[in-house]
One Martini backbone bead per residue (centre of mass of N, CA, C, O) as a GRO file, in nm:
protein
  142
    1GLY     BB    1  -2.443   2.437  -0.269
    2GLY     BB    2  -2.234   2.405  -0.017
    3LEU     BB    3  -2.231   2.099   0.027
    4GLU     BB    4  -2.179   1.868   0.319
    5ALA     BB    5  -2.083   1.553   0.359
    6ARG     BB    6  -2.094   1.303   0.640
    7LEU     BB    7  -1.960   0.976   0.676
    8ARG     BB    8  -2.024   0.684   0.901
    9SER     BB    9  -1.908   0.388   1.029
   10THR     BB   10  -2.006   0.119   1.263
   11GLY     BB   11  -1.924  -0.137   1.203
   12PRO     BB   12  -1.762  -0.419   1.192
   13VAL     BB   13  -1.420  -0.507   1.177
   14ALA     BB   14  -1.414  -0.819   1.053
   15SER     BB   15  -1.584  -0.743   0.836
   16SER     BB   16  -1.658  -0.737   0.455
   17ASP     BB   17  -1.912  -0.595   0.487
   18LEU     BB   18  -2.149  -0.382   0.424
   19PRO     BB   19  -2.331  -0.161   0.564
   20ALA     BB   20  -2.663  -0.097   0.652
   21SER     BB   21  -2.566   0.191   0.750
   22LEU     BB   22  -2.520   0.572   0.790
   23GLU     BB   23  -2.396   0.826   0.923
   24VAL     BB   24  -2.534   1.150   0.885
   25ARG     BB   25  -2.385   1.481   0.782
   26LEU     BB   26  -2.517   1.799   0.694
   27LEU     BB   27  -2.368   2.074   0.527
   28ARG     BB   28  -2.370   2.464   0.542
   29GLY     BB   29  -2.089   2.540   0.624
   30THR     BB   30  -2.186   2.552   0.972
   31ALA     BB   31  -2.444   2.461   0.905
   32LEU     BB   32  -2.684   2.202   1.029
   33LEU     BB   33  -2.910   2.020   0.840
   34PHE     BB   34  -2.836   1.681   0.914
   35ILE     BB   35  -2.904   1.411   1.112
   36GLY     BB   36  -2.831   1.047   1.067
   37SER     BB   37  -2.974   0.742   0.970
   38LEU     BB   38  -2.875   0.563   0.650
   39ARG     BB   39  -2.990   0.352   0.387
   40SER     BB   40  -2.974   0.162   0.124
   41GLY     BB   41  -3.197   0.337  -0.097
   42ARG     BB   42  -3.225   0.610   0.065
   43GLY     BB   43  -3.360   0.914   0.206
   44ALA     BB   44  -3.381   1.283   0.257
   45GLU     BB   45  -3.501   1.540   0.424
   46PHE     BB   46  -3.430   1.911   0.390
   47GLY     BB   47  -3.518   2.166   0.479
   48GLU     BB   48  -3.671   2.325   0.142
   49GLY     BB   49  -3.708   2.051  -0.058
   50GLU     BB   50  -3.479   1.917   0.012
   51ARG     BB   51  -3.278   1.606  -0.106
   52ILE     BB   52  -3.139   1.301  -0.020
   53ASP     BB   53  -2.962   1.035  -0.192
   54PHE     BB   54  -2.914   0.679  -0.150
   55LEU     BB   55  -2.795   0.444  -0.364
   56GLY     BB   56  -2.494   0.344  -0.212
   57PHE     BB   57  -2.220   0.142  -0.083
   58ARG     BB   58  -1.880   0.215  -0.051
   59TYR     BB   59  -1.545   0.136  -0.030
   60TRP     BB   60  -1.237   0.346  -0.026
   61ALA     BB   61  -1.154   0.301   0.281
   62ARG     BB   62  -0.971   0.145   0.546
   63PHE     BB   63  -0.923   0.177   0.888
   64ARG     BB   64  -0.654   0.048   1.113
   65GLY     BB   65  -0.560   0.043   1.456
   66ASN     BB   66  -0.245  -0.003   1.616
   67ARG     BB   67  -0.073  -0.084   1.876
   68ASP     BB   68   0.286  -0.068   1.930
   69TYR     BB   69   0.508  -0.230   2.170
   70GLY     BB   70   0.777  -0.203   1.992
   71LEU     BB   71   0.848   0.122   1.950
   72TRP     BB   72   1.058   0.175   2.135
   73LEU     BB   73   1.295   0.002   2.020
   74ALA     BB   74   1.342   0.171   1.778
   75TYR     BB   75   1.396   0.445   1.924
   76THR     BB   76   1.646   0.327   2.061
   77GLY     BB   77   1.796   0.235   1.780
   78PHE     BB   78   1.820   0.546   1.683
   79VAL     BB   79   1.965   0.668   1.918
   80VAL     BB   80   2.219   0.473   1.909
   81ILE     BB   81   2.298   0.569   1.611
   82LEU     BB   82   2.357   0.879   1.696
   83VAL     BB   83   2.560   0.841   1.920
   84GLY     BB   84   2.770   0.709   1.732
   85ALA     BB   85   2.792   0.915   1.519
   86VAL     BB   86   2.906   1.146   1.709
   87LEU     BB   87   3.148   0.989   1.822
   88ILE     BB   88   3.290   0.944   1.532
   89PHE     BB   89   3.263   1.229   1.407
   90GLY     BB   90   3.275   1.442   1.648
   91VAL     BB   91   3.494   1.349   1.866
   92THR     BB   92   3.710   1.212   1.699
   93PRO     BB   93   3.993   1.231   1.595
   94TRP     BB   94   4.206   1.346   1.316
   95GLU     BB   95   4.365   1.263   1.033
   96THR     BB   96   4.547   1.426   0.788
   97ALA     BB   97   4.566   1.448   0.392
   98VAL     BB   98   4.719   1.694   0.168
   99ILE     BB   99   4.731   1.655  -0.188
  100LYS     BB  100   4.900   1.843  -0.442
  101THR     BB  101   4.899   1.794  -0.828
  102GLY     BB  102   4.992   1.870  -1.111
  103THR     BB  103   4.810   1.896  -1.417
  104PRO     BB  104   4.743   1.959  -1.749
  105GLY     BB  105   4.445   2.072  -1.628
  106GLY     BB  106   4.572   2.147  -1.331
  107GLU     BB  107   4.462   2.026  -1.024
  108GLN     BB  108   4.498   1.786  -0.787
  109VAL     BB  109   4.318   1.636  -0.505
  110PHE     BB  110   4.406   1.490  -0.214
  111VAL     BB  111   4.213   1.323   0.051
  112ALA     BB  112   4.278   1.215   0.395
  113LEU     BB  113   4.095   1.030   0.651
  114LYS     BB  114   4.180   0.953   1.013
  115ALA     BB  115   4.057   0.769   1.289
  116PHE     BB  116   4.194   0.713   1.582
  117ARG     BB  117   3.997   0.442   1.665
  118PHE     BB  118   4.123   0.289   1.377
  119GLU     BB  119   4.436   0.275   1.369
  120PRO     BB  120   4.499  -0.038   1.404
  121LEU     BB  121   4.339  -0.122   1.138
  122PHE     BB  122   4.456   0.145   0.907
  123GLU     BB  123   4.759   0.203   0.896
  124GLU     BB  124   4.887   0.064   0.693
  125ARG     BB  125   4.705   0.144   0.460
  126PHE     BB  126   4.731   0.455   0.498
  127GLN     BB  127   5.050   0.460   0.417
  128ARG     BB  128   5.015   0.325   0.142
  129LEU     BB  129   4.824   0.546   0.005
  130VAL     BB  130   5.019   0.818   0.065
  131ALA     BB  131   5.269   0.665  -0.100
  132SER     BB  132   5.130   0.634  -0.385
  133VAL     BB  133   5.095   0.976  -0.401
  134GLY     BB  134   5.382   1.086  -0.253
  135GLY     BB  135   5.347   1.151   0.040
  136SER     BB  136   5.327   1.265   0.400
  137LEU     BB  137   5.286   1.210   0.771
  138GLY     BB  138   5.442   1.498   0.872
  139GLY     BB  139   5.178   1.663   0.799
  140ASP     BB  140   5.116   1.913   0.625
  141VAL     BB  141   5.048   1.935   0.277
  142SER     BB  142   5.110   2.212   0.016
   0.00000   0.00000   0.00000
């Protein structure tokens, strides 16, 4: 009949034993019907002739919380990664090559991008790649 039981254990954290008793709050809607401590195998009466019996306690979940003092370092690393991505992909100028070639089934479009930041590293490889597909680096190829 809309009865809600809220149970709370305040046993020792390091122990794996079940608690000797639980703090119990019984509610029907917003009305508090019972508040108290119950031991395993005992019950309590509330209201007019209503009773609740606890046959035994079992753990379903045990929550433990710790404060991680190194969390700021993880967030700092995440911010550094985001700033690096913005600098590489948002601020760095790019050189592009777009090459369209006709094929029996339609057209094939080849798009190459080169960031100026990496120019010394990839210049020769980029030129070979564009030359191998018949393109030139002298501006837009249409």
